Short mmCIF file of C-alpha atoms in Angstrom, two decimals:
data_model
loop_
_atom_site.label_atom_id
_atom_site.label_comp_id
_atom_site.label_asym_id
_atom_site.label_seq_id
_atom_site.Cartn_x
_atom_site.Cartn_y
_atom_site.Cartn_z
CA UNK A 1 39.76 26.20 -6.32
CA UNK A 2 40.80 29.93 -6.43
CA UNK A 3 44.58 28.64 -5.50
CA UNK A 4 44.43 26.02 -8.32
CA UNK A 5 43.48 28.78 -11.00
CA UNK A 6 46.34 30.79 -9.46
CA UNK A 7 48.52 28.24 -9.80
CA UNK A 8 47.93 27.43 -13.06
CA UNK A 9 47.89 30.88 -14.66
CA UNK A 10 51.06 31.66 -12.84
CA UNK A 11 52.90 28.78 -14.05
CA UNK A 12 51.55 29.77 -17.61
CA UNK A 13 52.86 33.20 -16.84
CA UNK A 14 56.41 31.90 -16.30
CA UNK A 15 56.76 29.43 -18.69
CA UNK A 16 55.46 32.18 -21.64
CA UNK A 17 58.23 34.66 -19.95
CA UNK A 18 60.99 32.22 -19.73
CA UNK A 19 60.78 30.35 -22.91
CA UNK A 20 58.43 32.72 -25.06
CA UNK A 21 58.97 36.04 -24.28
CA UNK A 22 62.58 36.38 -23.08
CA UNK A 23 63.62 32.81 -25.06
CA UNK A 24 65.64 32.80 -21.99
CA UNK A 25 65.64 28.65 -21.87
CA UNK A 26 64.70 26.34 -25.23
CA UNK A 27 61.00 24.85 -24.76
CA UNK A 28 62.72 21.10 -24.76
CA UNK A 29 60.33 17.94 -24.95
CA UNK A 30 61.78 17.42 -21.18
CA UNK A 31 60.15 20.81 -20.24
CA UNK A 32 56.78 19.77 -21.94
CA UNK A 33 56.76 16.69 -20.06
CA UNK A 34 57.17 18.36 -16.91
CA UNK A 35 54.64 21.17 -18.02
CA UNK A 36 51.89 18.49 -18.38
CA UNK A 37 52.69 16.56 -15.58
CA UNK A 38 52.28 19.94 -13.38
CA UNK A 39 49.06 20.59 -14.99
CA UNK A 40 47.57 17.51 -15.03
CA UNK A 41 48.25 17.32 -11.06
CA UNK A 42 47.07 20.76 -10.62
CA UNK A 43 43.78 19.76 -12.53
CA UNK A 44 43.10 17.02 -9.98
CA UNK A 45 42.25 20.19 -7.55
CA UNK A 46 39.17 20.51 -10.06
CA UNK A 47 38.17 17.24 -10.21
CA UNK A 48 38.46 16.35 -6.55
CA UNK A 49 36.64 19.42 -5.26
CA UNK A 50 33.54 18.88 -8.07
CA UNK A 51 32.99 15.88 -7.23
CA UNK A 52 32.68 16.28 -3.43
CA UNK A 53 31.45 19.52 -3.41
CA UNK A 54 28.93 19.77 -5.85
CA UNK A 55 28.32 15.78 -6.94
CA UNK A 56 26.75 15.14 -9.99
CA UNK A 57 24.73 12.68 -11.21
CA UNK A 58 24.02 11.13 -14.83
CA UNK A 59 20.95 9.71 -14.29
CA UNK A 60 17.99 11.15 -12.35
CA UNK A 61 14.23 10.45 -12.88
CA UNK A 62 11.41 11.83 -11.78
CA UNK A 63 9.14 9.28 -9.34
CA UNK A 64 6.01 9.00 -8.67
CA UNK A 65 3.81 6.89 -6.49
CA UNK A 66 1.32 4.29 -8.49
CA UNK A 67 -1.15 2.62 -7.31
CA UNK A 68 -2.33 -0.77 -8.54
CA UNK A 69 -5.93 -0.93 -9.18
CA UNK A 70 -7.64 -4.21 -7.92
CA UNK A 71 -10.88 -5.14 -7.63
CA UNK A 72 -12.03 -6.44 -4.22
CA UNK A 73 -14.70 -8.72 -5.40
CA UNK A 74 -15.87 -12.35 -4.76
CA UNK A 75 -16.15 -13.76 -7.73
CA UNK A 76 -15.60 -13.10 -11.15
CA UNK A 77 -17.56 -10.01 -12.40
CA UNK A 78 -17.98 -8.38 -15.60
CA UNK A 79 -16.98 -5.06 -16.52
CA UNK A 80 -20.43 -3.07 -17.16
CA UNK A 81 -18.93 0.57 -17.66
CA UNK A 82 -15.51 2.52 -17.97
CA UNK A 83 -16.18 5.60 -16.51
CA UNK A 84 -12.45 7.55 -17.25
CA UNK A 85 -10.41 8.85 -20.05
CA UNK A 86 -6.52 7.85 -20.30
CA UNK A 87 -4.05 10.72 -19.40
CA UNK A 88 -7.13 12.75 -17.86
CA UNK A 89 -6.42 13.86 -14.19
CA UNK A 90 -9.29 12.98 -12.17
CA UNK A 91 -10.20 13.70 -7.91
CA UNK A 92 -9.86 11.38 -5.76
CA UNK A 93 -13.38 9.75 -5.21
CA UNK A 94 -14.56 10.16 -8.49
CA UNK A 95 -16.03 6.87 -10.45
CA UNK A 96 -13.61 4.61 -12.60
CA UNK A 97 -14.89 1.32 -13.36
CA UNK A 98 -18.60 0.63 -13.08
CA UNK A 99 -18.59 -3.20 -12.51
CA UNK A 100 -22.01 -5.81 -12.70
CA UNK A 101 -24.05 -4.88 -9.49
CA UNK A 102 -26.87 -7.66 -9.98
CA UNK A 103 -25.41 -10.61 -8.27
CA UNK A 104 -24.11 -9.01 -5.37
CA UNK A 105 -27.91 -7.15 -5.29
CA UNK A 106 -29.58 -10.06 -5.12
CA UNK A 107 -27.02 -11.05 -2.11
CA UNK A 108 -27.63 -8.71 -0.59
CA UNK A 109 -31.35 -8.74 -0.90
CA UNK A 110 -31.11 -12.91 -0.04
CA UNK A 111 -29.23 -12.42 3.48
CA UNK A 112 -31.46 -9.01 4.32
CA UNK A 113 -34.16 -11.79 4.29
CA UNK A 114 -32.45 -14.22 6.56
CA UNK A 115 -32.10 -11.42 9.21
CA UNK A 116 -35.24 -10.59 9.07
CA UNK A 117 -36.08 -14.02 9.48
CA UNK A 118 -33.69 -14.66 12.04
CA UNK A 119 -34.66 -11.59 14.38
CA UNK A 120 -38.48 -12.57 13.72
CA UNK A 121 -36.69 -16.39 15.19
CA UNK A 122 -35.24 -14.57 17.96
CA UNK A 123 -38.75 -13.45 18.85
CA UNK A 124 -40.22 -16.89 18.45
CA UNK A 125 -37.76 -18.40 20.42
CA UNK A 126 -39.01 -16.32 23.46
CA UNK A 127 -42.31 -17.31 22.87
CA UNK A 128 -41.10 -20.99 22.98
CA UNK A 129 -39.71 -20.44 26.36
CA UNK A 130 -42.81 -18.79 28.19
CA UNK A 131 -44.93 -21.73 26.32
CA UNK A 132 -42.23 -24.41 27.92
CA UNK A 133 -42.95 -22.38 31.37
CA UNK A 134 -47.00 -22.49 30.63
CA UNK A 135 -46.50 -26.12 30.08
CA UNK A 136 -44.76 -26.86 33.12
CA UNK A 137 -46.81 -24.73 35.07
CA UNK A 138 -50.16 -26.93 33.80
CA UNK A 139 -47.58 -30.86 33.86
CA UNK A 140 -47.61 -29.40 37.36
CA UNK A 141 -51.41 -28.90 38.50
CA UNK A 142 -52.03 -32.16 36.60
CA UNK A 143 -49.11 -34.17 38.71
CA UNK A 144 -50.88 -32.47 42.10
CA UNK A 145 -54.48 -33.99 40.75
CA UNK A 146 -52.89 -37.54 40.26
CA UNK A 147 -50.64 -37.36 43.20
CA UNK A 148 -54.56 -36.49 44.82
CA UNK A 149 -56.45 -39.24 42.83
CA UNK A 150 -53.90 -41.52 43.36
CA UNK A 151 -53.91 -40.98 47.16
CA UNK A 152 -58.11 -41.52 47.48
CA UNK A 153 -57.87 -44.45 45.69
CA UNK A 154 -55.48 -46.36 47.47
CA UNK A 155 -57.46 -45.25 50.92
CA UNK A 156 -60.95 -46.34 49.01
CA UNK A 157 -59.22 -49.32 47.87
CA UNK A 158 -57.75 -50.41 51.04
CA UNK A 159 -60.95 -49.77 53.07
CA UNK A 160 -63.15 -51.98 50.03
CA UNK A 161 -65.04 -49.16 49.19
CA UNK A 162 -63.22 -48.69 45.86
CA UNK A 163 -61.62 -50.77 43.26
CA UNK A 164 -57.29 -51.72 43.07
CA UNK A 165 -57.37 -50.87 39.55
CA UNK A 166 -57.95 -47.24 40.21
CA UNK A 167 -55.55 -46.85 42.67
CA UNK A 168 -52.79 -48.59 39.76
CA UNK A 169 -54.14 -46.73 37.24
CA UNK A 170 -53.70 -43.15 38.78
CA UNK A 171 -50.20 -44.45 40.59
CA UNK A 172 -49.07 -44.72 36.73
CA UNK A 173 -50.50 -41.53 35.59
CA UNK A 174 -48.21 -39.59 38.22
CA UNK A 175 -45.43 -41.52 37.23
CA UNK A 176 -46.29 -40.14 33.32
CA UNK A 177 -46.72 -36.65 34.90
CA UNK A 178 -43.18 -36.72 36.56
CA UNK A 179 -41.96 -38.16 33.26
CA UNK A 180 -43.81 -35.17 31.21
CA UNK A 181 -42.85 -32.78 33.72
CA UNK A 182 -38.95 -33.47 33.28
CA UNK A 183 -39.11 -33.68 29.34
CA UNK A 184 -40.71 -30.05 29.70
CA UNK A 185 -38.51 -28.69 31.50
CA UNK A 186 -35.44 -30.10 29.32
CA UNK A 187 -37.77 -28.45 26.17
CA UNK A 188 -37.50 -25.28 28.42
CA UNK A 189 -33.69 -25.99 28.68
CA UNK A 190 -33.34 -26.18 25.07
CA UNK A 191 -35.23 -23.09 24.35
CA UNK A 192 -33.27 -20.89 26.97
CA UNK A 193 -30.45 -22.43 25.17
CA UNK A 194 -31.14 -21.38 21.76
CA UNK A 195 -32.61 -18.04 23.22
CA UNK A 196 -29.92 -16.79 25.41
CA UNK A 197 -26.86 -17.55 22.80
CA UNK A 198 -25.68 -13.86 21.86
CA UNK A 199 -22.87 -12.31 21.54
CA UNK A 200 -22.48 -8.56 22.46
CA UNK A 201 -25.79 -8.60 23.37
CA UNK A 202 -27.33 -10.09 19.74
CA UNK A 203 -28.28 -13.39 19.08
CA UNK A 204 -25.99 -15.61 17.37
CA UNK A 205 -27.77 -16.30 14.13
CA UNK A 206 -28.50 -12.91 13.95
CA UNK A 207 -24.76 -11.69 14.40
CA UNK A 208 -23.51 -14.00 12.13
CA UNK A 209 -26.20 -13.18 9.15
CA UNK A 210 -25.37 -9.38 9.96
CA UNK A 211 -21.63 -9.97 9.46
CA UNK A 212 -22.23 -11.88 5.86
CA UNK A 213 -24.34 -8.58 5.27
CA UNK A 214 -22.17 -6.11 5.84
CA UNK A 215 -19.70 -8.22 3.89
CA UNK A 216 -21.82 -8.66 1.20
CA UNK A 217 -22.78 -5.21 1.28
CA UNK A 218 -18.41 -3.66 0.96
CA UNK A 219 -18.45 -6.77 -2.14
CA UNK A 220 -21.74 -4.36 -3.54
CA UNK A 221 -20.15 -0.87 -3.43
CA UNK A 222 -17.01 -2.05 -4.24
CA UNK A 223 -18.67 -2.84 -8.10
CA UNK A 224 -17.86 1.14 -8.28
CA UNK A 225 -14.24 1.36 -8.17
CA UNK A 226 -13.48 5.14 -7.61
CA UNK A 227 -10.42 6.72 -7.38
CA UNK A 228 -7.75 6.38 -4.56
CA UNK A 229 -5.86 9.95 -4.86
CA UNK A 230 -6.01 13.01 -7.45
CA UNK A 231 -3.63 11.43 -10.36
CA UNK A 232 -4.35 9.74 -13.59
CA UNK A 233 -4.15 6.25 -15.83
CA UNK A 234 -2.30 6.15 -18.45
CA UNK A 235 -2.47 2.84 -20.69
CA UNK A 236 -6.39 2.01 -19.97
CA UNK A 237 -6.80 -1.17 -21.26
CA UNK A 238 -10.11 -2.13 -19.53
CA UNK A 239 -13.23 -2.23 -21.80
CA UNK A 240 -16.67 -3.19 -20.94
CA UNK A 241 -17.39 -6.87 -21.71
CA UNK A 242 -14.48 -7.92 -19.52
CA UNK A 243 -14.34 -9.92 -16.87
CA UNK A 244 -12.50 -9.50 -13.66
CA UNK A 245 -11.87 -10.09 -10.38
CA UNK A 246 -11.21 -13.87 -11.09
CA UNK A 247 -7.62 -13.67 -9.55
CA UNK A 248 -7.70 -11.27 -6.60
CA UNK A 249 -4.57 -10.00 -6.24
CA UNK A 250 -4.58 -8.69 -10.57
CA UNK A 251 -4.82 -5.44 -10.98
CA UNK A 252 -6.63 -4.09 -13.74
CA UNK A 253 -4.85 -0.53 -14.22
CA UNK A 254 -2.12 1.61 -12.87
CA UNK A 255 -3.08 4.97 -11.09
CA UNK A 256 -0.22 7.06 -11.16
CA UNK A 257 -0.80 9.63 -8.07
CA UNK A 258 -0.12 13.51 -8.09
CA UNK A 259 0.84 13.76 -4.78
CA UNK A 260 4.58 13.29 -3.53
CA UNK A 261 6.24 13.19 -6.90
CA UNK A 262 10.31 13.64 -6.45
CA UNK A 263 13.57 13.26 -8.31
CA UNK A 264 15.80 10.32 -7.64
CA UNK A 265 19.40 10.92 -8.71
CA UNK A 266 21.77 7.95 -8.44
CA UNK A 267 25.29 9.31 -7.25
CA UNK A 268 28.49 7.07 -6.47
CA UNK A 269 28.87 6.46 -2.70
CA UNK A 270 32.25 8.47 -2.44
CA UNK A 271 30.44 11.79 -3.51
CA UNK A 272 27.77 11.43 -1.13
CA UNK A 273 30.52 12.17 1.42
CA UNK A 274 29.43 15.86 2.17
CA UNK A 275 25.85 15.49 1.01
CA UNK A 276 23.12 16.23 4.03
CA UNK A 277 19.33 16.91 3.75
CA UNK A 278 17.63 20.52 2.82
CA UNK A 279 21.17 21.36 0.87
CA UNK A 280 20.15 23.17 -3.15
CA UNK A 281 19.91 21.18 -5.99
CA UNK A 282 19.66 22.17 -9.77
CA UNK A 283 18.36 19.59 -11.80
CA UNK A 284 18.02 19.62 -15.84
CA UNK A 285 15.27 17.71 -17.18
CA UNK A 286 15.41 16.19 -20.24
CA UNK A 287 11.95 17.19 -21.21
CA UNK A 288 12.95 20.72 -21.11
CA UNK A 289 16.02 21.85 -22.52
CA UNK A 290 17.61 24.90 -21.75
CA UNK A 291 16.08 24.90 -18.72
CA UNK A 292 17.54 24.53 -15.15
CA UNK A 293 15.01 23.63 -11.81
CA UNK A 294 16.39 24.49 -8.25
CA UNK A 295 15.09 22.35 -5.80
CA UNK A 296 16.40 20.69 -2.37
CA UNK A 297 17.94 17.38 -1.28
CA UNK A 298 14.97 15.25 0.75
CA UNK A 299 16.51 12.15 1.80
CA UNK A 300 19.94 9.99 1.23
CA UNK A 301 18.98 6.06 0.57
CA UNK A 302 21.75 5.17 2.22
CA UNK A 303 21.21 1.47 1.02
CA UNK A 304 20.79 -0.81 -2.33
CA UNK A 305 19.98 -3.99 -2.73
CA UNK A 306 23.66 -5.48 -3.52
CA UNK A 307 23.36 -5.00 0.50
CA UNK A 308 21.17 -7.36 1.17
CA UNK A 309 20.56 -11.05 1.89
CA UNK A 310 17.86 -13.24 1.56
CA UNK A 311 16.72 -15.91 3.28
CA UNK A 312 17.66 -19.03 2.19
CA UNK A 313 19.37 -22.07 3.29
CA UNK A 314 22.28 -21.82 0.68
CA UNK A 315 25.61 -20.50 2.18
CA UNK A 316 26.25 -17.18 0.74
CA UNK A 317 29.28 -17.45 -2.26
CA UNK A 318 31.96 -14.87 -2.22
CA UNK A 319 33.26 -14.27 -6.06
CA UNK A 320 36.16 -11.92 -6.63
CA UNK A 321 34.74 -8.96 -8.44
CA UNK A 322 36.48 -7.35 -11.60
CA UNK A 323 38.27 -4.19 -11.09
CA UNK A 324 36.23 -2.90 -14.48
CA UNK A 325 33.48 -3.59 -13.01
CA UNK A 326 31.17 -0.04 -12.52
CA UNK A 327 30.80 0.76 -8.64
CA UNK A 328 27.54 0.25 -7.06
CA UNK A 329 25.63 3.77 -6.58
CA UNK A 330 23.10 5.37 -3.68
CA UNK A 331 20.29 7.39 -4.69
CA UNK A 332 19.22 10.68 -3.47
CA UNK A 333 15.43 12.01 -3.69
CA UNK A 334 14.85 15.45 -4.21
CA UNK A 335 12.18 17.71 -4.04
CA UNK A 336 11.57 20.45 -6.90
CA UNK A 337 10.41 24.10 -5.64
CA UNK A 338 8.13 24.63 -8.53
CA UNK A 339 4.55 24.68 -7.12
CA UNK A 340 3.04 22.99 -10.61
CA UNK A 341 4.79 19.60 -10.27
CA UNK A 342 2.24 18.53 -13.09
CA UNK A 343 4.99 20.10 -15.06
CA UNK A 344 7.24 17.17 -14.28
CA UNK A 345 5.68 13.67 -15.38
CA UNK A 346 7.04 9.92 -13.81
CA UNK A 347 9.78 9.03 -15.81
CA UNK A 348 11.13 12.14 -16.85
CA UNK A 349 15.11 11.69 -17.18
CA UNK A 350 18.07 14.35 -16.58
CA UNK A 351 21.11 15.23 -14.98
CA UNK A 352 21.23 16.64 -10.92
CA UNK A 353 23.69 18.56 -8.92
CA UNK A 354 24.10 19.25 -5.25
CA UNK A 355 25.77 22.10 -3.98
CA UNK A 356 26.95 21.35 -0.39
CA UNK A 357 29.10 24.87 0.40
CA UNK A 358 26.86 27.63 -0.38
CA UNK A 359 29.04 30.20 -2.31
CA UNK A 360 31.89 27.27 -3.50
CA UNK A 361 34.20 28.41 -6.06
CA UNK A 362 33.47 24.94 -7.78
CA UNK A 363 29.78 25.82 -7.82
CA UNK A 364 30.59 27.88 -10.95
CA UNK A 365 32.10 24.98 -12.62
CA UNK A 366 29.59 22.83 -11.81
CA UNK A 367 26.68 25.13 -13.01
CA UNK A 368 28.68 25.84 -16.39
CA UNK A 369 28.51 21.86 -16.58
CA UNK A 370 25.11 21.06 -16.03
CA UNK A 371 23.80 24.30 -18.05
CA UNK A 372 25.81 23.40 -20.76
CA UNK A 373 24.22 19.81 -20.43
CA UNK A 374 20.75 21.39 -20.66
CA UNK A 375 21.29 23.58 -23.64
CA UNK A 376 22.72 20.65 -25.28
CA UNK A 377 19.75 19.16 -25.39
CA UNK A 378 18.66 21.02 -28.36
CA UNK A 379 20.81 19.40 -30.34
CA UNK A 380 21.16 15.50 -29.00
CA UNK A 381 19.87 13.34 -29.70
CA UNK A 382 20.52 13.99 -32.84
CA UNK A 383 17.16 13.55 -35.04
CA UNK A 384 16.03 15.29 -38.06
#
């Protein structure tokens, strides 16, 4: 840039000697052609080193993350209390929305019975099982007495000293005994069954009633919505008497975060040429005029969504574009140094520069430019 000024104020020098000073030649409209021709080329030294090394951009805002406050009920629940002031900055944790706790109480209180009652099962079902055993165990002694009664009759019977229908008679009550004996042990079967179905070690019933606990239990302290992150709402809109929760993926209110705020500046893709991470930036905030905040360039979205297809099973359609057409831009987040980034709220519009060669000539230029941009701001927009 130094060689441009040079340039420039020599050529001035000559031209005010030759056709000023010494009147050796006439100042002709040729020789004012020429002149701005010269200086018009000579200004493209300017323009071409601004906007590669220090790039501008028009329109930077200030970001920040939001997050969208759902409830993660079951059913439809009504609003009971709003526990939070609009544009009040709050810690994370502490109580927002205060929604109706009484039917997810009396879940909970409902399925805390059937576990009880299912354990207390678990311990009848062992009971069952030693009973089925005991029962065996006594089918058992009773087949051994027929199998013996059944025996002495048919030798009593065949020797005359007893009567045939005994013998019958005890030959059918060891054929009940067998028959006893085997729907026992299938009783037994079915009670091992029933008693020995776990998972992980826990009884079925039991596993499955704690799991609609526990999930009954998140639906119960989730009727206390609490904050995610340190930040704030802004338009509350929630009152109590409303009802909620009936669609599960509406949110209910915005909760803009204080952590990880940043600029994004939109710069055409040319001027990004030089740009890298870490390198200074000066930003001037609209909400602050007169003012100028240094900070440093985080990341280059080296992307945008004219980039990208979807999708779809439609052939993608080529379309010639118009030369006036403005030229798709990257963005480039930045970080401010000032340790109270409260100062800067989301939304917050200005101007941003990079400077990628510490000590540039052109950085002067481009400071006068965005300084002037700042102090500006006094004055436009232009309202009495």
């Amino acid at each position: 840039m130094l060689l441009g000024f040079v340039l420039l104020f020599a050529y001035g020098f000559v031209v005010w000697l030759v056709f000023f000073k010494f009147r050796w030649l006439r100042f002709t409209i040729g020789w004012g052609f020429f002149s701005t021709f010269f200086v018009l080329h000579l200004g493209i030294i300017f323009l071409v080193g601004l906007r590669y090394v220090t790039p501008a951009s028009t329109e930077a805002r200030v970001i920040q993350h939001t997050i969208q406050l759902t409830p993660r009920l079951s059913e439809p629940t009504l609003v009971t209390a709003v526990l939070v002031q609009p544009n009040v900055h709050v810690k994370q944790g502490t109580p927002l929305f205060q929604f109706d706790r009484r039917v997810y109480e009396d879940k909970v209180k409902q399925l805390e019975a059937q576990l009880a009652q299912a354990k207390q099962n678990v311990l009848v079902m062992k009971s069952d099982v030693q009973v089925a055993t005991e029962k065996i165990d006594r089918l058992k002694s009773e087949l051994e007495y027929a199998n013996y009664q059944e025996k002495l009759s048919a030798s009593l019977a065949k020797r005359g000293a007893g009567p045939e229908e005994d013998a019958q008679k005890w030959h059918a009550q060891v054929a009940a005994n067998i028959a006893a004996i085997k729907e026992a042990q299938a009783e037994k079967e079915r009670a091992l069954l029933q008693f020995q179905s776990e998972i992980g070690g826990v009884n079925t019933t039991v596993s499955s009633i704690e799991a609609e606990l526990d999930q009954a239990r998140f639906y119960l302290d989730n009727t206390l919505m609490v904050a995610p992150e340190d930040g704030y709402i802004i338009n509350l809109q929630v009152r109590p008497g409303m009802v909620s929760g009936d669609i599960r993926f509406g949110a209910i209110a915005s909760f803009v975060c204080d952590a990880d705020r940043f600029v994004l500046a939109q710069f055409f893709q040319e001027n990004l040429k030089y740009v890298k991470p870490g390198q200074p930036v000066e930003v001037a905030l609209d909400l602050y005029p007169g003012q100028i905040w240094p900070g440093k360039v985080a990341a280059i979205w080296q992307g945008s969504g004219a980039g990208q297809m979807l999708p779809s099973g439609a052939l993608p359609n080529f379309n010639a574009v118009p030369g006036e057409t403005p030229q798709g831009q990257f963005a480039v987040a930045i970080t401010l140094d000032d340790p109270d980034q409260t100062k800067f709220p989301i939304g917050t519009q200005g101007r941003a520069a990079i400077y990628t060669s510490a000590g540039s000539s052109f950085d002067v230029l481009r400071k006068v430019a965005i300084r002037s941009y700042t102090w500006y701001n006094w004055l436009y927009p232009f309202s009495p």
